[in-house]
Each structure stands twice: as C-alpha cells, then as structure tokens.
Short mmCIF file of C-alpha atoms in Angstrom, two decimals:
data_model
loop_
_atom_site.label_atom_id
_atom_site.label_comp_id
_atom_site.label_asym_id
_atom_site.label_seq_id
_atom_site.Cartn_x
_atom_site.Cartn_y
_atom_site.Cartn_z
CA MET A 1 121.18 295.96 236.89
CA SER A 2 123.58 295.24 239.54
CA GLN A 3 122.77 293.10 242.64
CA GLN A 4 124.74 292.14 245.73
CA PRO A 5 127.05 289.27 244.97
CA ILE A 6 124.65 285.52 246.26
CA PRO A 7 127.15 283.05 247.55
CA PRO A 8 126.70 279.33 246.38
CA LEU A 9 123.67 277.53 248.16
CA THR A 10 124.33 274.24 248.97
CA PHE A 11 123.02 272.27 251.82
CA GLY A 12 121.60 268.78 252.47
CA SER A 13 117.73 268.72 251.53
CA ARG A 14 117.55 265.70 249.21
CA SER A 15 116.32 268.41 246.58
CA ALA A 16 119.73 269.54 246.27
CA THR A 17 121.97 266.83 246.37
CA SER A 18 119.38 263.81 245.04
CA GLY A 19 121.15 261.60 242.35
CA THR A 20 124.48 263.53 241.56
CA ASN A 21 126.52 261.41 239.42
CA PRO A 22 129.91 261.73 241.46
CA VAL A 23 131.87 260.91 238.25
CA ALA A 24 130.35 264.02 236.56
CA SER A 25 131.04 266.27 239.45
CA ALA A 26 134.22 265.31 239.59
CA MET A 27 135.50 266.42 236.11
CA ARG A 28 134.93 269.72 236.53
CA TRP A 29 138.86 270.59 236.18
CA ALA A 30 137.58 269.15 232.42
CA GLY A 31 135.83 271.95 231.35
CA LYS A 32 138.21 274.66 232.33
CA ALA A 33 139.44 276.82 230.09
CA ASP A 34 142.97 276.29 231.02
CA HIS A 35 142.85 272.39 230.88
CA ALA A 36 145.39 270.87 229.29
CA GLY A 37 146.27 274.80 227.71
CA GLY A 38 142.62 274.38 226.22
CA LEU A 39 143.72 272.84 223.29
CA PRO A 40 140.71 269.70 223.92
CA ARG A 41 138.09 271.95 224.36
CA MET A 42 139.09 273.71 221.12
CA LEU A 43 139.33 270.09 219.51
CA VAL A 44 135.90 269.37 220.98
CA ILE A 45 134.49 272.41 219.82
CA ALA A 46 135.49 272.53 216.59
CA ALA A 47 134.51 269.10 215.80
CA VAL A 48 131.40 269.75 217.35
CA GLY A 49 131.06 272.42 215.79
CA ALA A 50 131.72 271.31 212.26
CA PHE A 51 128.63 268.32 212.78
CA ALA A 52 126.37 271.28 213.25
CA LYS A 53 127.13 273.44 210.90
CA MET A 54 127.62 270.73 207.70
CA PHE A 55 123.90 268.95 208.75
CA THR A 56 122.56 272.68 210.20
CA SER A 57 123.82 274.64 206.37
CA PHE A 58 124.54 272.23 204.13
CA LEU A 59 122.45 269.00 204.94
CA ASN A 60 119.65 270.54 205.56
CA SER A 61 117.47 273.83 205.09
CA THR A 62 117.77 276.59 207.71
CA GLN A 63 116.18 280.02 207.80
CA VAL A 64 117.12 282.31 210.89
CA HIS A 65 114.84 285.21 211.53
CA ASN A 66 116.66 288.00 213.67
CA ALA A 67 120.22 286.13 213.82
CA GLU A 68 121.64 289.73 214.49
CA THR A 69 120.98 290.36 217.85
CA LEU A 70 121.81 286.72 218.71
CA HIS A 71 125.43 287.79 217.02
CA ARG A 72 125.50 291.08 218.87
CA LEU A 73 124.67 289.79 222.10
CA VAL A 74 127.56 286.97 221.91
CA HIS A 75 130.39 289.19 220.34
CA PHE A 76 129.36 292.64 221.44
CA ARG A 77 127.09 292.95 225.25
CA SER A 78 129.11 294.38 227.65
CA PRO A 79 131.71 293.59 230.10
CA GLY A 80 130.36 291.27 232.95
CA ARG A 81 126.95 291.09 231.36
CA PRO A 82 126.07 287.58 231.54
CA LEU A 83 123.64 286.25 228.62
CA ILE A 84 121.08 283.33 229.27
CA THR A 85 119.74 282.07 225.97
CA VAL A 86 116.81 280.18 225.99
CA SER A 87 114.72 278.20 223.61
CA ASN A 88 112.07 275.09 223.21
CA HIS A 89 113.85 271.89 223.61
CA MET A 90 112.39 270.09 219.81
CA SER A 91 115.01 267.22 220.06
CA THR A 92 118.46 265.86 221.38
CA LEU A 93 120.33 267.43 219.14
CA ASP A 94 118.85 270.89 219.48
CA ASP A 95 122.01 271.80 220.19
CA PRO A 96 124.75 271.83 219.29
CA LEU A 97 122.79 271.79 215.68
CA MET A 98 120.52 275.15 216.45
CA TRP A 99 123.77 277.49 216.03
CA GLY A 100 124.70 275.80 213.03
CA TYR A 101 123.29 278.13 210.63
CA LYS A 102 125.06 280.64 208.33
CA ASP A 103 127.86 282.78 209.42
CA PHE A 104 127.09 281.38 213.54
CA PRO A 105 130.83 281.13 215.04
CA THR A 106 130.11 277.57 215.61
CA MET A 107 134.12 276.70 215.79
CA ASN A 108 135.39 279.46 218.20
CA ALA A 109 135.75 277.90 221.56
CA LYS A 110 135.56 280.94 223.61
CA LEU A 111 132.78 282.54 222.10
CA ALA A 112 130.44 279.25 222.30
CA ARG A 113 127.87 278.71 224.63
CA TRP A 114 127.71 276.84 228.22
CA VAL A 115 124.64 274.58 228.46
CA LEU A 116 122.30 272.88 230.96
CA ALA A 117 122.98 269.38 229.81
CA ALA A 118 120.50 265.80 230.90
CA GLU A 119 123.42 263.97 233.23
CA ASP A 120 121.59 260.63 232.74
CA ILE A 121 122.07 260.85 229.05
CA CYS A 122 125.34 263.58 227.97
CA PHE A 123 126.92 262.37 231.50
CA ARG A 124 126.50 258.21 230.97
CA ASN A 125 130.44 256.93 232.09
CA ALA A 126 133.82 258.75 232.18
CA ILE A 127 134.68 259.40 228.66
CA TYR A 128 131.24 260.76 227.67
CA SER A 129 131.92 262.51 230.57
CA TYR A 130 135.28 264.04 229.87
CA LEU A 131 133.71 265.06 225.91
CA PHE A 132 130.40 266.87 227.48
CA ARG A 133 132.47 268.57 229.91
CA LEU A 134 135.32 269.71 226.89
CA GLY A 135 132.28 270.95 225.03
CA LYS A 136 131.15 273.25 227.94
CA CYS A 137 128.20 271.61 229.26
CA ILE A 138 127.54 271.51 232.77
CA PRO A 139 125.77 268.03 234.15
CA ILE A 140 122.10 268.77 235.69
CA THR A 141 119.90 265.78 237.49
CA ARG A 142 116.71 265.60 236.48
CA GLY A 143 114.42 265.83 239.32
CA GLY A 144 116.97 267.16 241.41
CA GLY A 145 115.89 270.38 242.23
CA ILE A 146 116.94 273.81 241.28
CA TYR A 147 119.61 273.71 244.47
CA GLN A 148 121.09 270.63 243.66
CA GLU A 149 125.22 271.44 243.42
CA ASN A 150 125.86 271.73 239.77
CA MET A 151 123.46 275.02 239.54
CA ASN A 152 126.28 276.27 241.14
CA GLU A 153 128.42 275.63 238.32
CA ALA A 154 125.84 277.92 236.38
CA LEU A 155 125.24 280.50 238.58
CA ASP A 156 129.77 280.77 237.77
CA VAL A 157 129.59 281.25 234.40
CA LEU A 158 126.69 283.60 234.64
CA THR A 159 128.73 285.50 237.48
CA ASN A 160 131.85 285.89 235.46
CA GLY A 161 129.70 287.50 232.52
CA GLY A 162 129.20 283.93 230.56
CA TRP A 163 126.31 283.25 227.81
CA LEU A 164 124.44 280.21 229.31
CA HIS A 165 121.44 278.21 226.80
CA THR A 166 118.75 276.60 228.92
CA PHE A 167 116.06 274.34 228.33
CA PRO A 168 113.70 275.49 229.96
CA GLU A 169 111.01 273.46 229.77
CA GLY A 170 113.01 270.28 231.06
CA LYS A 171 112.66 268.18 228.34
CA VAL A 172 112.27 267.17 224.93
CA CYS A 173 108.42 267.47 222.98
CA GLN A 174 108.15 266.89 219.52
CA GLU A 175 104.34 268.06 219.45
CA ASN A 176 103.60 271.20 217.36
CA ILE A 177 101.69 272.52 220.51
CA PRO A 178 101.99 275.79 222.76
CA ILE A 179 105.33 275.66 224.87
CA ARG A 180 104.64 274.34 228.03
CA ARG A 181 105.13 275.67 231.65
CA LEU A 182 108.84 276.33 232.53
CA LYS A 183 110.81 275.03 235.02
CA TRP A 184 112.29 277.25 238.05
CA GLY A 185 115.92 276.53 237.57
CA THR A 186 116.34 279.45 234.55
CA ALA A 187 114.45 281.54 236.61
CA SER A 188 116.81 280.98 239.61
CA LEU A 189 119.66 281.72 238.31
CA ILE A 190 118.65 284.67 236.88
CA VAL A 191 117.89 286.13 240.50
CA ARG A 192 120.92 284.42 242.36
CA ALA A 193 123.83 285.54 239.86
CA PRO A 194 125.34 289.30 241.09
CA ILE A 195 124.74 290.94 237.77
CA THR A 196 121.02 290.52 235.88
CA PRO A 197 121.45 288.61 232.89
CA LEU A 198 120.21 289.35 229.45
CA VAL A 199 117.82 286.71 228.82
CA LEU A 200 117.11 286.09 225.13
CA PRO A 201 114.32 283.80 224.26
CA ILE A 202 114.24 281.65 220.90
CA ILE A 203 111.96 279.15 218.66
CA HIS A 204 112.79 276.34 216.71
CA CYS A 205 111.13 273.93 214.52
CA GLY A 206 112.65 271.16 212.31
CA PHE A 207 115.00 269.75 214.84
CA GLU A 208 111.91 267.37 215.36
CA LYS A 209 111.93 265.99 212.00
CA VAL A 210 116.68 265.46 211.64
CA MET A 211 116.11 263.48 215.18
CA PRO A 212 113.04 262.36 215.30
CA GLU A 213 112.12 260.34 219.03
CA LYS A 214 110.31 257.52 216.92
CA TYR A 215 111.76 256.96 213.44
CA LYS A 216 112.25 253.02 213.05
CA PHE A 217 111.09 250.83 216.11
CA GLY A 218 110.52 253.50 218.03
CA ARG A 219 114.20 254.70 218.03
CA ARG A 220 116.01 257.30 216.61
CA PRO A 221 117.86 257.64 213.41
CA PRO A 222 121.78 256.63 214.54
CA PHE A 223 122.44 260.23 211.95
CA PRO A 224 121.10 262.91 211.92
CA LEU A 225 118.13 262.70 209.01
CA ILE A 226 118.86 265.15 206.00
CA ASN A 227 116.47 267.71 203.64
CA LYS A 228 114.29 268.88 206.24
CA ASN A 229 113.66 272.23 206.72
CA ILE A 230 114.84 274.16 210.08
CA LYS A 231 113.35 277.39 211.26
CA VAL A 232 115.27 279.50 213.82
CA ILE A 233 113.60 282.57 215.46
CA VAL A 234 114.84 284.85 217.61
CA GLY A 235 113.43 287.59 220.15
CA GLU A 236 114.86 290.25 221.39
CA PRO A 237 116.38 290.73 224.41
CA LEU A 238 114.47 290.78 227.98
CA GLU A 239 115.87 293.22 231.08
CA LEU A 240 113.78 291.99 233.74
CA ASP A 241 113.17 294.16 236.44
CA VAL A 242 114.40 291.37 239.22
CA GLU A 243 114.95 294.50 241.94
CA SER A 244 111.50 295.52 241.58
CA LEU A 245 109.98 291.80 241.42
CA ARG A 246 112.06 290.77 244.49
CA ARG A 247 110.69 293.55 246.25
CA LYS A 248 107.34 292.82 245.53
CA ALA A 249 107.89 289.13 246.54
CA LYS A 250 108.56 290.14 250.04
CA THR A 251 105.70 292.09 250.55
CA MET A 252 103.46 288.78 248.61
CA SER A 253 100.54 286.92 250.85
CA HIS A 254 102.76 283.21 250.62
CA GLU A 255 100.04 280.34 250.90
CA SER A 256 101.45 277.80 253.44
CA SER A 257 99.33 275.23 251.69
CA PHE A 258 102.78 273.76 249.61
CA ARG A 259 104.87 271.27 250.55
CA SER A 260 108.13 272.45 251.76
CA LEU A 261 111.72 271.65 249.94
CA GLY A 262 113.61 272.81 253.02
CA TRP A 263 115.03 275.48 250.25
CA PRO A 264 117.16 278.10 252.21
CA GLU A 265 116.59 281.89 251.88
CA ILE A 266 118.69 283.59 249.44
CA SER A 267 120.41 286.46 250.58
CA PRO A 268 120.60 289.75 250.72
CA ASP A 269 117.04 289.88 251.35
CA GLY A 270 115.95 286.86 252.78
CA LEU A 271 113.30 285.56 250.60
CA GLY A 272 111.74 282.86 251.99
CA GLU A 273 110.41 279.34 249.95
CA GLY A 274 107.09 280.70 249.30
CA ALA A 275 108.13 284.29 247.97
CA GLN A 276 111.00 282.34 245.70
CA ARG A 277 108.23 280.37 244.66
CA TRP A 278 106.31 283.55 243.80
CA LEU A 279 109.71 284.77 242.41
CA TYR A 280 110.21 282.04 240.35
CA SER A 281 107.00 281.54 238.59
CA THR A 282 106.07 285.47 237.84
CA ILE A 283 110.15 285.76 236.22
CA SER A 284 109.08 281.83 234.16
CA ASP A 285 105.28 283.28 232.89
CA GLN A 286 107.41 286.04 231.58
CA ILE A 287 109.57 284.36 229.86
CA ARG A 288 107.09 281.39 228.36
CA SER A 289 104.93 284.24 227.03
CA VAL A 290 107.91 285.60 224.82
CA MET A 291 108.54 282.05 224.24
CA GLU A 292 104.80 281.36 222.65
CA LYS A 293 104.39 284.84 221.11
CA LEU A 294 107.36 283.71 218.95
CA ARG A 295 106.06 280.65 218.36
CA TYR A 296 103.53 282.09 216.79
CA PHE A 297 105.06 284.15 215.20
CA GLY A 298 106.83 281.39 213.53
CA MET A 299 104.19 279.46 212.71
CA THR A 300 102.59 282.62 210.57
CA ALA A 301 105.71 283.49 208.93
CA LYS A 302 105.66 281.69 205.17
CA LYS A 303 109.36 282.66 205.00
CA LEU A 304 112.15 284.21 207.25
CA GLN A 305 115.24 286.18 206.37
CA VAL A 306 118.36 284.15 206.33
#
C-alpha cells in the first residue's frame, strides 16, 4: 500500500502550464480549511448541500445501490488512507447532485469531497473562483496536461489522506453509450500519491434529464428539472497494485514513435515518459472496465435498493 513520497512536479513545458487561470490559482487560500475560521466554507457547503438534497431527494426520484460502501469509506476508512471516487459525467450538475441522496452527509464541510472542476466553467471570474474554492473545488485546465500546476493541489489532498472525486472521461456526455476512454490525470494521481488511494467507481444516470445540455433553443434550462428518475450505482473499492505495475512498467518495451510531451521522470523509480504512458493507460483501462460493468448492471437492474 505504501509508496515513497513523490514531490510535486512543476516544470516549464507547455503541457504543465498552458491556459492556467491566474485568478483561480491565486485563490488557493480560499480553499483552505482555516480561511476566516472555516465559516465561509461551512456556509457554502451547507447551502450547496441543501440545494443538492432538495433536487435529488425530494424533487426527483432517486435509487441508490450499495450506498453503504460509500458511507463506510467516507466515514471510517483507515486514517491517512486517501480515497478517489470516479464517475461518469452526464451533466454539469452531477456534482453536487450525486451526493444529495437520502442519508448522505451532504452538508458536512469536513466530510465533503474535493473535486476537480473545469476552470473555464467554474472559475471564469473572481467571484466564481472564490465560491468554488470554498466549495472544495480544484481548477483544472482542459487540455493543460496531466502535470499542470493545479494537479499538485489534488495530489496534496491525497497526500493528506483526503477524499477526491474526478470525472476521468473529461467531459459531459449525455448519450447512453459505453464508458469512453479515460483521461490519464486520475491514474497519474494514483501513481504519484505517497499512499496508494482506494479507488471507488460510481455510475449514475438520470442527471442528463435533470440538466439536459439542449433543453430549449439548444441551451441548458435555467434551473434543474424535476420529476425525473435517477439511479446511482456504487461499486466496490479497487485496491490497485501500483507497486507491481510500476515494476512492470520499467521492464516493458516502450515504443518511441509517439510525440514527446516533455514529461519529467517520476521518483523513486525514475519512470520515463514511455513507462508512464503504459502505466497510466493500464490503470485507466482497469478502472474503465469496472465502470463499464457497473453501467451495464445499472441498465439491466429493474430496481435498486435505496
């Protein structure tokens, strides 16, 4: 389970720094638990949690499978053991609505997840940046690469044993199709974390009807829709054997035909770019396979236990 601590990676290549919003990056202080005594975070989390609870538990019909596993890992996992939850991405309101189901501690600022959030949507100006920072959101520049500066914030969450949620498909898709190829950012965090995180896959459907991308005039509705059916399927935690995969990555023959992105070697094994590509791809494929099985289960299950 344990790995050697891996220092944050910051370097001058385009993949690490392109598109970074200086306003969002500069407001990292607003996301700290002790900012203004923690009161602003508590108020924002409570307000957003109440919003999620209202639309998920009361204004729509929600069924959840295996909720007890998520509850157990959020409340009672081993001290210092980080948790990454991964899910498909059906709407811009998946987070926070997916946490608003019955009995989940949606309004508890201490237990609330950290989440990777698209910088161009959630951090467009200073006000948005401040509020989303209070809501434990980490800005990610789409197309900025897996070693962009703000990924080190996500790594800090895992280093401190926290809970991080990601949408590894990378963008919203409201079609009923198999899970798409996962971006490698989540896998890179799993590999770089000092203690290998538990990885909990979650699949949901119905939020695409609550917040459709093309409602009227090709735009989203101004408010979430109601009287829709939502399913949330929680899987079982994956305990990835990262150490074994790292050793295998070092011995694999890596093609040099790909265009180099200027990635640095990662410690302590000194994995080069080719080894990293194989490692991140392998881990992503394992996670995607489990997510697709959950998606199929959700499609075939007539009724889920709440």
